[in-house]
mmCIF file of N, CA and C in Angstrom:
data_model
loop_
_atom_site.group_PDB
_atom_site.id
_atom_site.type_symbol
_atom_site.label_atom_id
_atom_site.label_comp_id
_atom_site.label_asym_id
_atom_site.label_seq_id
_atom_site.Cartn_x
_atom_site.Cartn_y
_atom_site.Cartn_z
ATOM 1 N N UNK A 54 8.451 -50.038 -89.669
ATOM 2 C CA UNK A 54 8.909 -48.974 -90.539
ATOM 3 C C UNK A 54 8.035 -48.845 -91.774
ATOM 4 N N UNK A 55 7.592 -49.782 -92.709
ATOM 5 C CA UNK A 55 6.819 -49.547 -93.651
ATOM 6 C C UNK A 55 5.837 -49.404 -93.513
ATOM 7 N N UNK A 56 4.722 -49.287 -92.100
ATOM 8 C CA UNK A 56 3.669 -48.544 -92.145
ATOM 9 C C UNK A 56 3.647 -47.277 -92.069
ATOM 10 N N UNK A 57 4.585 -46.886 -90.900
ATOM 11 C CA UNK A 57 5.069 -45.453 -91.001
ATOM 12 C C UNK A 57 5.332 -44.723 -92.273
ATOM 13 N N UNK A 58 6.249 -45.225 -92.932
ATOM 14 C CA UNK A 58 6.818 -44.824 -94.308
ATOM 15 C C UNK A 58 5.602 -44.658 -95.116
ATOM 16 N N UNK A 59 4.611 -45.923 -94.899
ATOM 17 C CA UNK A 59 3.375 -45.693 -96.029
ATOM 18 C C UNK A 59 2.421 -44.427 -95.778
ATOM 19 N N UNK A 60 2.045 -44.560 -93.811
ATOM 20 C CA UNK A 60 1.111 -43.527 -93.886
ATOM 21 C C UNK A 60 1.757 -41.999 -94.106
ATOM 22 N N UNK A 61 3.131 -41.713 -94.531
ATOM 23 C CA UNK A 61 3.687 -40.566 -94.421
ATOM 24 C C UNK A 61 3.330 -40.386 -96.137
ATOM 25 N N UNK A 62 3.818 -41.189 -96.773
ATOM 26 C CA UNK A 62 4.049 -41.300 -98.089
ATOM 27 C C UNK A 62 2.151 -40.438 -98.656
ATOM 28 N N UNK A 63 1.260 -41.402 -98.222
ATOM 29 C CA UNK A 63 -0.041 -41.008 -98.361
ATOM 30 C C UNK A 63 -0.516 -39.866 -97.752
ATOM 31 N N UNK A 64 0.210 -39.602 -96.445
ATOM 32 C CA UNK A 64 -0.459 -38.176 -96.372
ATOM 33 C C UNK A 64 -0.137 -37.063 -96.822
ATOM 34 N N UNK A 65 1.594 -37.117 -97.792
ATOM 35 C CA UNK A 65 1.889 -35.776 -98.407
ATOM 36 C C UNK A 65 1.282 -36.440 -99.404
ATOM 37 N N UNK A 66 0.886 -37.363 -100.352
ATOM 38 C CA UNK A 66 0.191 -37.394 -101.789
ATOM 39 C C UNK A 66 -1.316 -36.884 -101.421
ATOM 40 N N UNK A 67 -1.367 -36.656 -100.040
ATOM 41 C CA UNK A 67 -3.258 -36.494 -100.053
ATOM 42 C C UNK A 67 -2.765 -34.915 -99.480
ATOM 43 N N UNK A 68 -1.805 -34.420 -99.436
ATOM 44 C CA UNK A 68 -1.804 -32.606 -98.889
ATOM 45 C C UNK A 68 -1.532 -31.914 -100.430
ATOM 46 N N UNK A 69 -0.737 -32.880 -101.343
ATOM 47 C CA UNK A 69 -0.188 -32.276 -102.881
ATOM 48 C C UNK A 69 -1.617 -32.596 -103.480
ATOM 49 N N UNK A 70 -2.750 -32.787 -103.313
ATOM 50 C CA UNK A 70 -4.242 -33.151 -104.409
ATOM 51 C C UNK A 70 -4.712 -31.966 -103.584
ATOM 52 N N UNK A 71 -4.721 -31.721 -102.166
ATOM 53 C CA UNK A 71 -5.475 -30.338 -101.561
ATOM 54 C C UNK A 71 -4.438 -29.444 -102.492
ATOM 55 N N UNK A 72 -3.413 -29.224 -102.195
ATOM 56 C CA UNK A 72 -2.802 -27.980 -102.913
ATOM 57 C C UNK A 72 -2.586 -28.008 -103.843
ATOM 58 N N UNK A 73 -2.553 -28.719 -104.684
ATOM 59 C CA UNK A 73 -2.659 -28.462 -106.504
ATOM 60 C C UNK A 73 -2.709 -29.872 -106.732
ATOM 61 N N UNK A 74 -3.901 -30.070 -107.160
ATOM 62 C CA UNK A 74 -4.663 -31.268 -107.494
ATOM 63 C C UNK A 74 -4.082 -31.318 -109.218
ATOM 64 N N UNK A 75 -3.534 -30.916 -109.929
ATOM 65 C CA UNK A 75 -3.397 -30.935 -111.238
ATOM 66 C C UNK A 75 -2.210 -31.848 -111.025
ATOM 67 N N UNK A 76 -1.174 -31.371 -110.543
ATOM 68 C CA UNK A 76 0.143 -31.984 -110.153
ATOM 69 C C UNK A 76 0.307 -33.698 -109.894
ATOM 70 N N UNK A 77 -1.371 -34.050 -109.172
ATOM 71 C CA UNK A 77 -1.705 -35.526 -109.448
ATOM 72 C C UNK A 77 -1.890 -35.772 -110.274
ATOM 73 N N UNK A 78 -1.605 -37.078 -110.922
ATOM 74 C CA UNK A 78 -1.928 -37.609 -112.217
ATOM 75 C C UNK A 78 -2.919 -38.778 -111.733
ATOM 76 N N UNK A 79 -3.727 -39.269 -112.782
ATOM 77 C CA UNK A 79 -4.614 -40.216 -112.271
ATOM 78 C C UNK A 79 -3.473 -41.855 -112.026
ATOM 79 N N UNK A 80 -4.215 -42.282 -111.129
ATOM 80 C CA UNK A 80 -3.458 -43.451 -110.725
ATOM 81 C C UNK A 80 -2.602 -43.080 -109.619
ATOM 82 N N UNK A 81 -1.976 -42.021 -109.362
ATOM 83 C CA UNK A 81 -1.343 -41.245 -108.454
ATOM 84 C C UNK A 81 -2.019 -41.240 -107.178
ATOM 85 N N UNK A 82 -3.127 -41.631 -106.757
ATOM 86 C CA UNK A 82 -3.812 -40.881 -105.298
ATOM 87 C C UNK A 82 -3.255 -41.465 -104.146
ATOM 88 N N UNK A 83 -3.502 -41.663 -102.844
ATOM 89 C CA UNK A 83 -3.045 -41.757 -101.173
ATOM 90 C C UNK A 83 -2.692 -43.387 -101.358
ATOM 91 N N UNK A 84 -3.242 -43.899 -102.031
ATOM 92 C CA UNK A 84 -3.681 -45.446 -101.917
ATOM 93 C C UNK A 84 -2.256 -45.939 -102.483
ATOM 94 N N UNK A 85 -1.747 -45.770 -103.809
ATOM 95 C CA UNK A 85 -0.256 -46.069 -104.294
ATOM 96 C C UNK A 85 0.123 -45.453 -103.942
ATOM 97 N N UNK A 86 0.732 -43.534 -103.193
ATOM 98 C CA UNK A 86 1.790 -43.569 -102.843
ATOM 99 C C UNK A 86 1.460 -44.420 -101.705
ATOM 100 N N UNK A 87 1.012 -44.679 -100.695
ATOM 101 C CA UNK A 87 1.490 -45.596 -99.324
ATOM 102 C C UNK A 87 1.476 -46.698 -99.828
ATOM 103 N N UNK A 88 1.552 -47.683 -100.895
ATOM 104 C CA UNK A 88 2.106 -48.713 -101.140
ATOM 105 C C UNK A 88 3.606 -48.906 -101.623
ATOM 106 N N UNK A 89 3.982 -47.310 -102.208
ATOM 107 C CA UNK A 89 5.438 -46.775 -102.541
ATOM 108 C C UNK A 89 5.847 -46.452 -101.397
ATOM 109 N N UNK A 90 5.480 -45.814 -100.100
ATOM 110 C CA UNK A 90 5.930 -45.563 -99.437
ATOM 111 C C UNK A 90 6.119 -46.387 -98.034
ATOM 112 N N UNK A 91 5.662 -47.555 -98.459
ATOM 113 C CA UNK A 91 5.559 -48.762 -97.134
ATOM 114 C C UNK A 91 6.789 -49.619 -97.787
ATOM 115 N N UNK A 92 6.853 -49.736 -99.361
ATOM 116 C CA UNK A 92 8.096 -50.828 -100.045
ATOM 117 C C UNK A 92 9.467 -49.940 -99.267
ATOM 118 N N UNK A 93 9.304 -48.549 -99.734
ATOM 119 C CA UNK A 93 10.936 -47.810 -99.461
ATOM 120 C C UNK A 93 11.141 -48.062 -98.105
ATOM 121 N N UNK A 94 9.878 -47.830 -97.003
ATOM 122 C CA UNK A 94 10.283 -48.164 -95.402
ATOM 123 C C UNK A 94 10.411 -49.518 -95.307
ATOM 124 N N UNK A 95 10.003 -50.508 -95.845
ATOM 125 C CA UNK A 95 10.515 -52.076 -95.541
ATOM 126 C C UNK A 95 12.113 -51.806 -95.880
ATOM 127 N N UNK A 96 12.260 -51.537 -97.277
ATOM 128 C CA UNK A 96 13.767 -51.480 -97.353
ATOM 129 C C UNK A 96 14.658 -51.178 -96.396
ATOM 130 N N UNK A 97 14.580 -49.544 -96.102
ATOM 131 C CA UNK A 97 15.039 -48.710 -95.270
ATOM 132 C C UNK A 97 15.294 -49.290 -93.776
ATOM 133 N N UNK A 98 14.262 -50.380 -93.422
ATOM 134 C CA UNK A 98 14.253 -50.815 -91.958
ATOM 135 C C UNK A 98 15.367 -52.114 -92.320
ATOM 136 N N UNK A 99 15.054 -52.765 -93.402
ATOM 137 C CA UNK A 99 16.104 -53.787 -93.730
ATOM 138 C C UNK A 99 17.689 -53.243 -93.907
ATOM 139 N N UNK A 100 17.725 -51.736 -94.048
ATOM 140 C CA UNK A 100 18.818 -51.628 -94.550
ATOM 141 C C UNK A 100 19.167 -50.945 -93.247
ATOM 142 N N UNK A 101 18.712 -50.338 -92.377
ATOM 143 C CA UNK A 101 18.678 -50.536 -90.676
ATOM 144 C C UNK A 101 19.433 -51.186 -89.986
ATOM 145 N N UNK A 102 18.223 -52.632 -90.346
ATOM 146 C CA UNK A 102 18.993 -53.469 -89.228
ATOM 147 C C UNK A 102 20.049 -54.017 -89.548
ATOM 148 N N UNK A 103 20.470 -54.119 -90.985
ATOM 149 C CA UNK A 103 21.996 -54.881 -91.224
ATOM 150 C C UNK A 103 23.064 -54.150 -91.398
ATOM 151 N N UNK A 104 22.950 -52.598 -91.166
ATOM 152 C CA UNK A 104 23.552 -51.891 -90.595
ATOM 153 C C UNK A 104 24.270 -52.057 -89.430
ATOM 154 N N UNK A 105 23.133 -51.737 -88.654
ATOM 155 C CA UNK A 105 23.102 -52.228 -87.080
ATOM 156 C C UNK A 105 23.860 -53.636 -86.576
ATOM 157 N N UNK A 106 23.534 -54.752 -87.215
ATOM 158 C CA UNK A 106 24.155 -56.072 -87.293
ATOM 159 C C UNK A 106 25.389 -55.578 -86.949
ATOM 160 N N UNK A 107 25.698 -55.274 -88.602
ATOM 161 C CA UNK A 107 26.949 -55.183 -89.048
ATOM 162 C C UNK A 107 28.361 -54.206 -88.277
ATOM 163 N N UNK A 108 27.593 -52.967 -87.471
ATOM 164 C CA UNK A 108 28.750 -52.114 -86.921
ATOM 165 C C UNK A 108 28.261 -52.773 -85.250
ATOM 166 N N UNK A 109 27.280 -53.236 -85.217
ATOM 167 C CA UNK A 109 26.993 -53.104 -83.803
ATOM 168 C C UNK A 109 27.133 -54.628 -83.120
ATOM 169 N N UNK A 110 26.999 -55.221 -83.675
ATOM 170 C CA UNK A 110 26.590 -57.110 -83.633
ATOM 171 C C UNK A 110 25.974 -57.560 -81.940
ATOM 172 N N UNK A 111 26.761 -57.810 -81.441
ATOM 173 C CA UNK A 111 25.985 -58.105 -79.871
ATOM 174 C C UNK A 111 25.082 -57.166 -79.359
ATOM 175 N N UNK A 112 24.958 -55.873 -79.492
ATOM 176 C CA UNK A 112 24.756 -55.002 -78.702
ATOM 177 C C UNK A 112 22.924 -55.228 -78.665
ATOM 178 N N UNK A 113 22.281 -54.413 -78.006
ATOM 179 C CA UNK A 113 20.762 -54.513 -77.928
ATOM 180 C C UNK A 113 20.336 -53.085 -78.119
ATOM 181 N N UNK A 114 19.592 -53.227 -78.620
ATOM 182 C CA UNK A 114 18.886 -51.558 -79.089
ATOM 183 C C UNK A 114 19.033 -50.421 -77.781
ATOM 184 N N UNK A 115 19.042 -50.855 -76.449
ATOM 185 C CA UNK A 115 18.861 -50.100 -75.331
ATOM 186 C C UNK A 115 20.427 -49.343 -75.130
ATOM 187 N N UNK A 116 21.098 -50.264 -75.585
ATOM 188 C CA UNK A 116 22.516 -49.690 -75.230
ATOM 189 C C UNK A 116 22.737 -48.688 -76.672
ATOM 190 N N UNK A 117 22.084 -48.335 -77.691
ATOM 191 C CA UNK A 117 22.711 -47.825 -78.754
ATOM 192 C C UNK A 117 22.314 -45.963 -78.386
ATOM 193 N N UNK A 118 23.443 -45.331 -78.284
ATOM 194 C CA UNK A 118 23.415 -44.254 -78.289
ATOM 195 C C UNK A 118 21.953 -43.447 -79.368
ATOM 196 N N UNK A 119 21.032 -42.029 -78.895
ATOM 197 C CA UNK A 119 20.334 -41.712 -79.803
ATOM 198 C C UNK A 119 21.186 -40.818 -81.336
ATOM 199 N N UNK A 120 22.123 -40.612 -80.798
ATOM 200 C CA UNK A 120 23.169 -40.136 -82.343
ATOM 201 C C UNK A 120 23.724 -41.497 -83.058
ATOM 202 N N UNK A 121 23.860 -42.650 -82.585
ATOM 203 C CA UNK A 121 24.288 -43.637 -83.794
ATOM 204 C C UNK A 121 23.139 -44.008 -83.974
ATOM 205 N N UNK A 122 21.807 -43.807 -83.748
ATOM 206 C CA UNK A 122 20.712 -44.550 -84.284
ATOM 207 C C UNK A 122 20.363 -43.841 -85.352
ATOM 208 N N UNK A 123 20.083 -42.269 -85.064
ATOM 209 C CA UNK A 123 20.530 -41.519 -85.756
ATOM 210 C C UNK A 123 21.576 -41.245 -87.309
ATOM 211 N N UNK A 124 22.647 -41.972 -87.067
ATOM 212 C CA UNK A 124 22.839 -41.706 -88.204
ATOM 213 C C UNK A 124 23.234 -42.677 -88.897
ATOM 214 N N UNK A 125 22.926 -44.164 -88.590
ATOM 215 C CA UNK A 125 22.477 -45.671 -88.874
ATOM 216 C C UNK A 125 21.083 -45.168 -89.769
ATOM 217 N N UNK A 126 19.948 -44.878 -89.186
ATOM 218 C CA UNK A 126 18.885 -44.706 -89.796
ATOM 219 C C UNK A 126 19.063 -43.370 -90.595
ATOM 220 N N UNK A 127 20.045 -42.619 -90.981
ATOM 221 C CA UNK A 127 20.142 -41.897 -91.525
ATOM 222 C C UNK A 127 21.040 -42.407 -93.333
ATOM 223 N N UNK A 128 21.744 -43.559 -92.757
ATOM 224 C CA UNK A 128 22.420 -44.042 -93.943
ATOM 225 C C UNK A 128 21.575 -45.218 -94.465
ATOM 226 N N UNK A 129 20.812 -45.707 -93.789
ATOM 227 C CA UNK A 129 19.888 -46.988 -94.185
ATOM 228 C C UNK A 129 18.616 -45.801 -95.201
ATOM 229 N N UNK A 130 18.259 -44.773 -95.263
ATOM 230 C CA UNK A 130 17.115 -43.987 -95.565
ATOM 231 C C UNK A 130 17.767 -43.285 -96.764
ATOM 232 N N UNK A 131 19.497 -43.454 -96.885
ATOM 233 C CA UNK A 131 20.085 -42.588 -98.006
ATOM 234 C C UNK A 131 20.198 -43.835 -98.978
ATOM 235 N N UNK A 132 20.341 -44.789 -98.832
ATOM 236 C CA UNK A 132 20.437 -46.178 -99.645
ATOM 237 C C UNK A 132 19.120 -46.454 -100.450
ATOM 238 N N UNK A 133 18.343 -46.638 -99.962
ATOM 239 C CA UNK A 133 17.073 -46.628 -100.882
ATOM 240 C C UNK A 133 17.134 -45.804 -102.052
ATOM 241 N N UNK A 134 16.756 -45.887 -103.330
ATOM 242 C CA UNK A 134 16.957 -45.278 -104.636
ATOM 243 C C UNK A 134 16.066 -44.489 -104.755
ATOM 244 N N UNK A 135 15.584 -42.936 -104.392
ATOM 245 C CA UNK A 135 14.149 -41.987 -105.136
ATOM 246 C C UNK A 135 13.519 -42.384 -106.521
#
């Protein structure tokens, strides 16, 4: 999850410098947001799986419906602080 999260994070900070490069501030470029955006997906995957633990406990990823993963990873992604 936090590579994902990072390379997402870096590629809208590298589409917002193509479309209005002012809006970056220095220190701002691709490189820190995907280090901001790899911390929030570590979280997010931590806050995932003890989710998951927690409503699901025995079960194995194969048996989990794609709507409770869905909205497991939907409440683990609302927990993280903007």
């Amino acid at each position: 999850w936090a590579g994902a999260w990072g390379l997402i994070f870096a590629a809208i900070d590298f589409a917002i410098m193509i479309i209005d490069p002012p809006s970056v501030g220095p220190g701002e470029g691709p490189l820190v947001a995907a280090w901001i955006g790899a911390v929030v997906g570590f979280v997010a995957g931590g806050a995932f799986g003890l989710a998951l633990s927690l409503t699901d406990g025995r079960r194995v990823l194969r048996e989990l419906s794609a709507g409770r993963a869905a909205i497991l990873g939907a409440f683990a992604s609302a927990i993280v602080p903007a």
